[in-house]
XYZ file of C-alpha atoms in Angstrom:
331
model
C -0.072 0.034 -0.132
C 1.123 3.442 -1.008
C 2.216 5.920 2.238
C -0.858 8.360 2.008
C 0.231 12.079 1.361
C 0.633 14.599 4.663
C 1.338 17.737 6.014
C 4.347 17.985 7.984
C 2.363 20.554 10.434
C -1.092 21.595 11.525
C -3.101 24.093 9.158
C -5.138 24.725 12.065
C -2.638 26.229 14.142
C -3.392 30.057 14.925
C -0.625 32.564 13.608
C 2.360 32.111 11.110
C 3.405 27.955 10.608
C 6.017 26.563 8.076
C 6.637 22.710 7.220
C 6.006 20.469 4.264
C 3.589 18.938 2.158
C 4.690 15.472 1.481
C 4.100 13.526 -1.700
C 4.832 9.672 -1.510
C 7.340 8.329 -3.202
C 6.211 6.072 -6.528
C 7.563 3.947 -8.786
C 9.501 6.982 -10.622
C 10.784 8.897 -7.934
C 11.228 9.172 -4.275
C 9.249 11.490 -2.180
C 8.404 15.020 -2.298
C 8.801 17.323 0.289
C 7.095 20.609 -1.023
C 7.627 23.874 1.625
C 4.299 25.224 3.120
C 3.673 28.879 4.466
C 0.504 29.023 6.687
C -0.938 32.287 8.359
C -3.934 31.460 10.423
C -5.717 34.603 11.626
C -9.112 32.813 13.041
C -12.104 33.510 10.916
C -12.440 35.065 7.458
C -11.626 33.668 3.840
C -9.769 30.921 3.437
C -7.225 31.352 0.239
C -4.682 28.886 -1.063
C -1.521 30.306 -3.350
C 0.354 28.488 -5.541
C 2.835 29.071 -7.782
C 5.416 26.837 -10.174
C 2.468 24.503 -11.442
C 4.644 25.147 -15.133
C 8.205 25.071 -14.263
C 8.962 27.224 -16.843
C 7.132 29.995 -15.604
C 9.132 31.397 -12.410
C 7.246 34.927 -11.751
C 4.669 32.872 -9.107
C 6.971 31.194 -7.405
C 8.889 34.456 -6.885
C 5.824 36.371 -6.117
C 4.266 34.174 -3.676
C 8.181 33.896 -1.910
C 7.712 37.731 -2.124
C 4.190 37.557 0.108
C 5.781 35.149 2.996
C 7.735 37.947 3.604
C 5.485 40.730 4.435
C 2.226 39.116 4.652
C 2.369 38.006 8.339
C 2.253 41.665 9.286
C -0.236 42.750 6.883
C -2.721 39.612 7.191
C -5.641 40.734 9.304
C -8.200 37.680 9.496
C -8.877 34.762 7.925
C -6.192 32.113 6.551
C -3.771 32.067 3.746
C -1.772 28.961 2.736
C 0.847 29.299 -0.168
C 3.053 26.628 -1.308
C 5.508 28.435 -4.277
C 6.100 25.887 -6.262
C 3.556 22.895 -6.284
C 5.970 21.077 -9.173
C 9.639 21.653 -8.067
C 10.758 19.205 -10.396
C 9.730 20.938 -13.511
C 10.830 24.100 -11.283
C 14.572 22.906 -11.165
C 14.076 21.885 -15.026
C 13.043 24.778 -16.398
C 10.225 23.096 -18.189
C 6.629 23.341 -18.733
C 6.091 19.581 -18.005
C 7.133 17.091 -15.086
C 10.354 15.846 -16.721
C 9.989 12.655 -14.980
C 6.627 11.411 -16.224
C 6.185 14.406 -18.958
C 3.123 15.268 -18.008
C 1.784 18.130 -17.168
C 0.789 19.230 -13.397
C -2.423 21.191 -14.707
C -3.834 18.165 -17.080
C -3.949 15.663 -14.374
C -6.292 16.978 -11.607
C -7.506 15.705 -9.180
C -4.654 13.282 -9.385
C -4.031 9.532 -8.214
C -2.631 8.079 -5.214
C -1.202 5.152 -7.432
C -0.350 7.433 -10.315
C 2.878 8.607 -11.638
C 4.586 11.415 -10.047
C 2.379 14.456 -11.195
C -0.588 12.681 -10.545
C 0.432 11.654 -6.895
C 0.954 15.836 -6.698
C -2.359 16.829 -7.576
C -3.624 13.954 -5.571
C -1.812 15.743 -2.454
C -3.250 18.796 -3.450
C -6.682 17.790 -3.733
C -6.745 15.900 -0.905
C -4.599 17.862 1.609
C -5.301 21.442 0.892
C -8.070 22.177 -1.408
C -11.169 21.222 1.457
C -9.142 23.702 3.708
C -10.088 27.202 1.470
C -12.564 28.709 -0.372
C -10.723 30.428 -2.714
C -7.446 29.690 -4.899
C -5.022 32.150 -6.392
C -2.604 29.784 -9.339
C 0.011 31.923 -10.225
C 1.526 31.598 -13.793
C 2.858 33.281 -16.620
C 2.662 32.991 -20.307
C 5.995 31.136 -20.397
C 9.571 31.925 -21.978
C 8.363 32.124 -25.899
C 5.448 34.190 -25.499
C 4.484 38.334 -24.586
C 1.637 38.681 -23.216
C 0.314 41.158 -20.581
C -0.086 40.729 -17.120
C -3.656 39.049 -16.786
C -6.021 37.107 -14.878
C -7.910 34.353 -16.960
C -10.599 32.412 -16.171
C -12.485 30.074 -18.156
C -16.369 30.155 -18.262
C -18.180 28.612 -15.480
C -21.637 26.811 -15.979
C -22.593 27.789 -12.528
C -23.585 31.284 -12.920
C -22.796 32.611 -9.600
C -19.622 30.989 -9.197
C -18.782 32.617 -12.322
C -20.036 36.380 -10.976
C -18.238 35.836 -8.048
C -14.956 34.776 -10.338
C -14.953 37.540 -12.356
C -15.194 40.018 -9.854
C -12.484 39.228 -8.204
C -10.447 38.870 -11.408
C -11.231 42.181 -12.078
C -10.784 43.370 -8.422
C -6.565 42.713 -9.073
C -6.992 45.665 -11.669
C -4.253 44.053 -13.618
C -4.503 45.354 -17.367
C -6.548 42.338 -18.686
C -8.938 40.364 -17.056
C -9.869 37.730 -19.835
C -12.646 35.041 -19.946
C -11.115 32.164 -22.237
C -13.088 30.065 -23.796
C -10.488 26.726 -24.153
C -10.914 23.070 -25.457
C -7.991 21.878 -23.479
C -9.666 21.984 -19.997
C -9.909 18.099 -18.920
C -7.762 17.820 -15.821
C -7.173 21.268 -15.024
C -6.902 22.540 -11.410
C -8.904 25.500 -11.793
C -11.666 23.254 -13.558
C -11.372 21.027 -10.703
C -11.571 23.145 -8.057
C -14.658 24.402 -9.736
C -16.472 21.287 -9.584
C -15.608 21.956 -5.851
C -17.797 24.948 -5.554
C -14.573 27.129 -5.388
C -13.291 30.578 -6.747
C -10.095 29.813 -8.767
C -8.066 32.831 -9.970
C -5.334 31.990 -12.716
C -3.284 34.891 -12.993
C -1.150 34.639 -16.074
C 1.522 37.173 -15.316
C 2.819 38.499 -18.542
C 5.923 36.042 -20.563
C 9.156 36.541 -22.145
C 12.078 37.306 -19.135
C 11.347 37.784 -15.381
C 12.092 41.223 -15.173
C 11.973 43.665 -12.210
C 8.999 45.699 -13.047
C 6.899 43.142 -14.520
C 7.224 41.360 -10.970
C 6.444 44.434 -9.062
C 3.060 45.011 -11.042
C 1.957 41.110 -10.583
C 2.824 41.791 -6.835
C 0.690 44.708 -6.837
C -1.955 42.289 -8.301
C -2.170 39.834 -6.111
C -2.007 42.607 -2.929
C -5.340 44.056 -4.719
C -6.691 40.329 -4.748
C -6.242 39.665 -0.923
C -7.572 43.765 -0.509
C -10.774 42.329 -2.115
C -11.061 39.542 -0.126
C -10.510 41.365 2.574
C -7.493 39.495 4.172
C -5.698 42.760 4.076
C -6.089 46.366 4.517
C -5.405 48.787 2.040
C -6.762 50.932 -1.059
C -6.854 48.730 -4.452
C -5.124 50.445 -7.389
C -4.040 50.531 -10.629
C -0.158 49.198 -10.943
C 1.552 51.380 -13.834
C 1.627 49.346 -16.852
C 3.318 51.279 -20.465
C 2.624 54.263 -18.316
C -1.087 53.502 -17.982
C -3.512 52.727 -14.978
C -5.965 51.113 -16.920
C -7.759 47.267 -17.092
C -10.011 45.810 -19.771
C -12.117 42.908 -19.713
C -11.692 40.844 -22.442
C -12.858 37.215 -23.780
C -11.690 34.944 -26.902
C -12.355 31.643 -28.087
C -10.561 28.703 -29.864
C -11.226 30.460 -33.351
C -9.448 33.388 -31.819
C -6.146 31.720 -31.924
C -4.031 32.164 -35.011
C -1.700 29.472 -36.083
C 1.510 29.280 -38.374
C 0.506 27.674 -41.789
C 3.894 26.158 -42.128
C 7.102 25.456 -40.320
C 9.201 28.466 -39.975
C 10.619 31.652 -37.984
C 8.017 33.184 -36.692
C 8.414 37.218 -36.732
C 5.940 39.541 -35.009
C 4.556 42.302 -36.487
C 2.630 44.089 -33.593
C 2.568 43.898 -29.553
C 0.058 42.802 -26.811
C -2.765 45.268 -26.624
C -2.444 46.296 -30.080
C -5.757 47.407 -31.453
C -6.389 45.701 -34.925
C -8.532 45.385 -37.830
C -9.293 42.817 -40.364
C -6.367 42.626 -42.664
C -3.918 44.093 -40.360
C -0.825 42.781 -40.616
C 0.107 40.372 -37.178
C 3.431 38.678 -37.985
C 5.247 36.769 -40.843
C 6.043 33.081 -41.235
C 9.815 32.798 -43.075
C 10.121 29.176 -44.058
C 14.049 28.094 -43.602
C 13.987 25.383 -47.051
C 15.249 27.887 -49.211
C 16.108 31.718 -49.808
C 13.805 31.809 -52.652
C 10.552 30.441 -50.775
C 8.096 33.284 -50.232
C 7.354 34.816 -46.728
C 3.971 34.158 -45.488
C 1.704 37.107 -44.047
C -0.164 36.019 -41.305
C -2.969 38.521 -40.820
C -6.030 39.436 -38.484
C -9.508 37.987 -39.406
C -11.421 40.541 -37.435
C -11.363 43.408 -35.713
C -9.902 42.748 -32.074
C -7.207 43.611 -29.574
C -3.819 41.108 -29.771
C -3.805 39.615 -26.660
C -0.775 37.371 -26.826
C 2.222 36.544 -29.400
C 5.063 34.600 -29.834
C 8.333 36.497 -29.004
C 9.676 35.129 -32.513
C 11.661 31.418 -32.623
C 11.010 28.405 -34.965
C 7.430 27.169 -35.357
C 6.045 23.956 -36.457
C 2.764 24.085 -38.915
C -0.251 24.615 -37.326
C 1.540 25.846 -33.897
C -0.073 28.879 -31.845
C 1.709 32.044 -32.549
C -0.567 34.696 -31.256
C -3.944 35.194 -29.847
C -6.815 37.843 -30.258
C -9.357 38.971 -28.183
C -12.223 41.458 -28.043
C -14.041 43.366 -24.920
C -16.253 41.174 -23.022
C -20.240 41.214 -24.392
C -22.246 41.166 -20.892
């Protein structure tokens, strides 16, 4: 019989506590010990903050560790649990998926106690941490090959009340973009599982490309705004400055808004995130590599829209996504 996942300390202890979430060993690797921070101030909202779901998105772990530094003084009520790296194997390897089993942790929830290491991590979180909270902030970024504005993303939720609450907290982050994203690949996602348990789930997609000081400051300000909205800390929520502006917009996107490469080649972006484009405007150029005489291929906007994300150059395969468009959310 497999050892059960467990915490090395009691989350119900009042005040600040630290310890580990132990993910049992399996046939593929030894047990993992994930550092956990807990601040329990009694009655109030119950929040779980996680980072490192994808190992090549390092903004989340950095911001989560920053929170550990100042939350003990700032938190006034409720319970906050922070796990800066829920997939340490992927973080250490700087890979999106877990290197041992090749699986995307964000596609295997609620996990399996007798599964591979990714599934055992998801099982431990599902069994021991999710039941302790009402709301989850899962801190992502769009990865090293994309440019994406600081944003909060949620998928459509069938429960109208939960959808309304989720959008309200998402917009309270006051990041440049709040995005309602209709996505085909949602099976096994952390947020999909949390929604099925009736919990508010906030996925913060903190930009993309390189990790920089200015971006991290925006991300931390957004999370602080979210904590203020929940009533966990006091203060005045403000829009962080992004491109010399303090504002935000709520957008929606669907699978048809994903522009894909028509062939293999080098993608050259010709616009930037949050650019407003009209039908036929140039989004980027695909340069074939097999011959200098081969014509480059223009990739153009199919409709009037807003550029939400764009590949930051690089070689792409045919039918690989190179840009994502969006439009104002129609309420």
